[in-house]
Every structure is written in structure tokens, then in C-alpha cells.
Amino acid sequence: DARRMRSILSNDKISPAAHSAIESFHKDVVDEVKTAIGQHKIVVVGMSQNPVVKKARRILDEEGLQYHYLEYGSYMAMWKQRLAIKLWSGWPTFPQVFFDGVLIGGATDLKVYLSSRK
């Protein structure tokens, strides 16, 4: 579905050196997120001090849903690791909420998603 395609630079427009740098940019963090998504039904990727991350977690807690939480720094720490996650997922903000391996979005998107399941 063309409406679901996001604009992303095609591989033939990326030099081999740049491609290597992209692939290795905090690969350990991205791999940690991928592993968690493969092992848990619900995963929330966030950061400390972010009220929207807290809101998403509160929504899940109020629904009685168990989830796995990964936290990467705060506003001033680990920003490169969070950037790597954003580059991988294509989602520009935190939290990033995954259900059954699918990116739902952030806290507002989570609320809509949960409402649609009832």
C-alpha cells in the first residue's frame, strides 16, 4: 500500500562507507530493542524525565497490561542511542510502543489502539 510507505533514502543512494556507518550506529542498542520486541508481547521504549513516556506506562498499568520497559537516558544523556532507535524505527519521538512486534506509536496512539481493541 503506497500510503503506508515512508520516504526513506534508497540504498543505491548511500555509499558503502555511509551504509556501514548507519548499520553500526549504536547497533547494540537497536539489537537490544529488537530482542525485547521478539521476547515480549508489549514493549515500551522510553527515557527518564519524559512525561509522555510516563503517560504511556500509566495507560498500560491502568489497563492491567504487563509490558517490558527499556529506558535510554534522559534529555541530556544517551541522545545518540535514542537517535539510533529513531533511525531504525522511523518514529520521531518517545515513547515507542510495540504490540506483538508492531510499532503502535506513542502514548496518544497507544490510547487509540487500546480503545479499538475493546
PDB file of C-alpha atoms in Angstrom:
ATOM      1  CA  ASP A   1       0.000   0.000   0.000  1.00  0.00           C
ATOM      2  CA  ALA A   2       1.671   3.221  -1.195  1.00  0.00           C
ATOM      3  CA  ARG A   3       0.020   5.247   1.564  1.00  0.00           C
ATOM      4  CA  ARG A   4       1.907   3.210   4.132  1.00  0.00           C
ATOM      5  CA  MET A   5       5.312   3.724   2.584  1.00  0.00           C
ATOM      6  CA  ARG A   6       7.533   6.210   4.332  1.00  0.00           C
ATOM      7  CA  SER A   7      10.029   8.229   2.417  1.00  0.00           C
ATOM      8  CA  ILE A   8      13.494   6.846   3.027  1.00  0.00           C
ATOM      9  CA  LEU A   9      16.716   7.239   1.081  1.00  0.00           C
ATOM     10  CA  SER A  10      17.182   4.226  -1.188  1.00  0.00           C
ATOM     11  CA  ASN A  11      20.216   2.012  -0.645  1.00  0.00           C
ATOM     12  CA  ASP A  12      21.613   2.824  -4.091  1.00  0.00           C
ATOM     13  CA  LYS A  13      21.877   6.464  -2.972  1.00  0.00           C
ATOM     14  CA  ILE A  14      24.022   5.587   0.065  1.00  0.00           C
ATOM     15  CA  SER A  15      27.749   4.963  -0.309  1.00  0.00           C
ATOM     16  CA  PRO A  16      29.105   1.689   1.112  1.00  0.00           C
ATOM     17  CA  ALA A  17      31.024   3.602   3.798  1.00  0.00           C
ATOM     18  CA  ALA A  18      27.938   5.575   4.837  1.00  0.00           C
ATOM     19  CA  HIS A  19      25.830   2.410   4.810  1.00  0.00           C
ATOM     20  CA  SER A  20      28.329   0.721   7.105  1.00  0.00           C
ATOM     21  CA  ALA A  21      28.258   3.699   9.483  1.00  0.00           C
ATOM     22  CA  ILE A  22      24.454   3.679   9.536  1.00  0.00           C
ATOM     23  CA  GLU A  23      24.283  -0.070  10.200  1.00  0.00           C
ATOM     24  CA  SER A  24      26.818   0.102  13.035  1.00  0.00           C
ATOM     25  CA  PHE A  25      25.487   3.290  14.713  1.00  0.00           C
ATOM     26  CA  HIS A  26      24.697   2.058  18.240  1.00  0.00           C
ATOM     27  CA  LYS A  27      23.823  -1.346  16.804  1.00  0.00           C
ATOM     28  CA  ASP A  28      23.958  -2.851  20.301  1.00  0.00           C
ATOM     29  CA  VAL A  29      21.079  -0.636  21.445  1.00  0.00           C
ATOM     30  CA  VAL A  30      18.970  -1.332  18.357  1.00  0.00           C
ATOM     31  CA  ASP A  31      19.659  -5.056  18.760  1.00  0.00           C
ATOM     32  CA  GLU A  32      18.561  -4.840  22.410  1.00  0.00           C
ATOM     33  CA  VAL A  33      15.251  -3.270  21.336  1.00  0.00           C
ATOM     34  CA  LYS A  34      14.759  -5.865  18.581  1.00  0.00           C
ATOM     35  CA  THR A  35      15.424  -8.694  21.039  1.00  0.00           C
ATOM     36  CA  ALA A  36      12.952  -7.302  23.573  1.00  0.00           C
ATOM     37  CA  ILE A  37      10.284  -6.926  20.875  1.00  0.00           C
ATOM     38  CA  GLY A  38      10.823 -10.560  19.909  1.00  0.00           C
ATOM     39  CA  GLN A  39      10.539 -11.762  23.511  1.00  0.00           C
ATOM     40  CA  HIS A  40       7.666  -9.671  24.911  1.00  0.00           C
ATOM     41  CA  LYS A  41       4.095  -9.026  23.782  1.00  0.00           C
ATOM     42  CA  ILE A  42       4.285  -5.336  24.738  1.00  0.00           C
ATOM     43  CA  VAL A  43       7.445  -3.234  24.784  1.00  0.00           C
ATOM     44  CA  VAL A  44       7.751   0.426  25.707  1.00  0.00           C
ATOM     45  CA  VAL A  45      10.974   2.182  24.733  1.00  0.00           C
ATOM     46  CA  GLY A  46      11.464   5.435  26.578  1.00  0.00           C
ATOM     47  CA  MET A  47      13.615   7.807  28.520  1.00  0.00           C
ATOM     48  CA  SER A  48      13.583   9.213  32.035  1.00  0.00           C
ATOM     49  CA  GLN A  49      12.044  12.590  32.856  1.00  0.00           C
ATOM     50  CA  ASN A  50       9.717  12.411  29.844  1.00  0.00           C
ATOM     51  CA  PRO A  51       6.083  12.922  30.893  1.00  0.00           C
ATOM     52  CA  VAL A  52       4.721  11.304  27.713  1.00  0.00           C
ATOM     53  CA  VAL A  53       6.668   8.121  28.428  1.00  0.00           C
ATOM     54  CA  LYS A  54       5.211   8.129  31.948  1.00  0.00           C
ATOM     55  CA  LYS A  55       1.736   8.630  30.440  1.00  0.00           C
ATOM     56  CA  ALA A  56       2.101   5.586  28.164  1.00  0.00           C
ATOM     57  CA  ARG A  57       3.263   3.436  31.054  1.00  0.00           C
ATOM     58  CA  ARG A  58       0.396   4.693  33.216  1.00  0.00           C
ATOM     59  CA  ILE A  59      -2.125   3.810  30.466  1.00  0.00           C
ATOM     60  CA  LEU A  60      -0.782   0.246  30.323  1.00  0.00           C
ATOM     61  CA  ASP A  61      -0.722  -0.032  34.129  1.00  0.00           C
ATOM     62  CA  GLU A  62      -4.343   1.180  34.359  1.00  0.00           C
ATOM     63  CA  GLU A  63      -5.363  -1.423  31.757  1.00  0.00           C
ATOM     64  CA  GLY A  64      -3.566  -4.096  33.775  1.00  0.00           C
ATOM     65  CA  LEU A  65      -1.312  -4.935  30.845  1.00  0.00           C
ATOM     66  CA  GLN A  66       2.166  -6.258  31.521  1.00  0.00           C
ATOM     67  CA  TYR A  67       4.926  -4.762  29.416  1.00  0.00           C
ATOM     68  CA  HIS A  68       8.686  -4.709  29.116  1.00  0.00           C
ATOM     69  CA  TYR A  69      10.231  -1.273  29.570  1.00  0.00           C
ATOM     70  CA  LEU A  70      13.540  -0.149  28.101  1.00  0.00           C
ATOM     71  CA  GLU A  71      14.893   3.219  29.196  1.00  0.00           C
ATOM     72  CA  TYR A  72      17.667   5.075  27.412  1.00  0.00           C
ATOM     73  CA  GLY A  73      18.942   8.112  29.261  1.00  0.00           C
ATOM     74  CA  SER A  74      17.245  11.432  29.801  1.00  0.00           C
ATOM     75  CA  TYR A  75      17.060  14.688  27.906  1.00  0.00           C
ATOM     76  CA  MET A  76      20.802  15.278  28.277  1.00  0.00           C
ATOM     77  CA  ALA A  77      22.113  11.699  28.279  1.00  0.00           C
ATOM     78  CA  MET A  78      22.173   8.881  25.723  1.00  0.00           C
ATOM     79  CA  TRP A  79      20.700  11.026  22.950  1.00  0.00           C
ATOM     80  CA  LYS A  80      22.770   9.211  20.313  1.00  0.00           C
ATOM     81  CA  GLN A  81      21.417   5.848  21.426  1.00  0.00           C
ATOM     82  CA  ARG A  82      17.866   7.213  21.200  1.00  0.00           C
ATOM     83  CA  LEU A  83      18.665   8.653  17.777  1.00  0.00           C
ATOM     84  CA  ALA A  84      19.754   5.188  16.617  1.00  0.00           C
ATOM     85  CA  ILE A  85      16.407   3.778  17.750  1.00  0.00           C
ATOM     86  CA  LYS A  86      14.532   6.566  15.957  1.00  0.00           C
ATOM     87  CA  LEU A  87      16.500   5.978  12.766  1.00  0.00           C
ATOM     88  CA  TRP A  88      15.752   2.262  12.951  1.00  0.00           C
ATOM     89  CA  SER A  89      12.026   2.542  13.730  1.00  0.00           C
ATOM     90  CA  GLY A  90      11.236   5.690  11.779  1.00  0.00           C
ATOM     91  CA  TRP A  91       9.264   7.018  14.768  1.00  0.00           C
ATOM     92  CA  PRO A  92      10.470  10.528  15.709  1.00  0.00           C
ATOM     93  CA  THR A  93       9.644  10.646  19.431  1.00  0.00           C
ATOM     94  CA  PHE A  94       9.480   8.679  22.665  1.00  0.00           C
ATOM     95  CA  PRO A  95       7.854   6.593  23.869  1.00  0.00           C
ATOM     96  CA  GLN A  96       7.828   3.988  21.175  1.00  0.00           C
ATOM     97  CA  VAL A  97       5.233   1.345  21.978  1.00  0.00           C
ATOM     98  CA  PHE A  98       5.280  -2.065  20.303  1.00  0.00           C
ATOM     99  CA  PHE A  99       2.461  -4.661  20.441  1.00  0.00           C
ATOM    100  CA  ASP A 100       3.199  -8.125  19.085  1.00  0.00           C
ATOM    101  CA  GLY A 101       6.251  -6.771  17.272  1.00  0.00           C
ATOM    102  CA  VAL A 102       4.343  -3.916  15.621  1.00  0.00           C
ATOM    103  CA  LEU A 103       5.115  -0.265  16.307  1.00  0.00           C
ATOM    104  CA  ILE A 104       1.893   1.329  17.573  1.00  0.00           C
ATOM    105  CA  GLY A 105       3.391   4.798  18.077  1.00  0.00           C
ATOM    106  CA  GLY A 106       3.434   6.945  21.204  1.00  0.00           C
ATOM    107  CA  ALA A 107       1.103   7.465  24.163  1.00  0.00           C
ATOM    108  CA  THR A 108      -1.773   9.008  22.195  1.00  0.00           C
ATOM    109  CA  ASP A 109      -1.541   6.267  19.579  1.00  0.00           C
ATOM    110  CA  LEU A 110      -1.492   3.667  22.351  1.00  0.00           C
ATOM    111  CA  LYS A 111      -4.730   5.016  23.790  1.00  0.00           C
ATOM    112  CA  VAL A 112      -6.422   4.867  20.362  1.00  0.00           C
ATOM    113  CA  TYR A 113      -5.067   1.363  19.749  1.00  0.00           C
ATOM    114  CA  LEU A 114      -6.337   0.053  23.077  1.00  0.00           C
ATOM    115  CA  SER A 115      -9.762   1.630  22.519  1.00  0.00           C
ATOM    116  CA  SER A 116     -10.025  -0.068  19.129  1.00  0.00           C
ATOM    117  CA  ARG A 117      -9.405  -3.471  20.741  1.00  0.00           C
ATOM    118  CA  LYS A 118     -12.427  -3.228  23.058  1.00  0.00           C
TER     119      LYS A 118
END
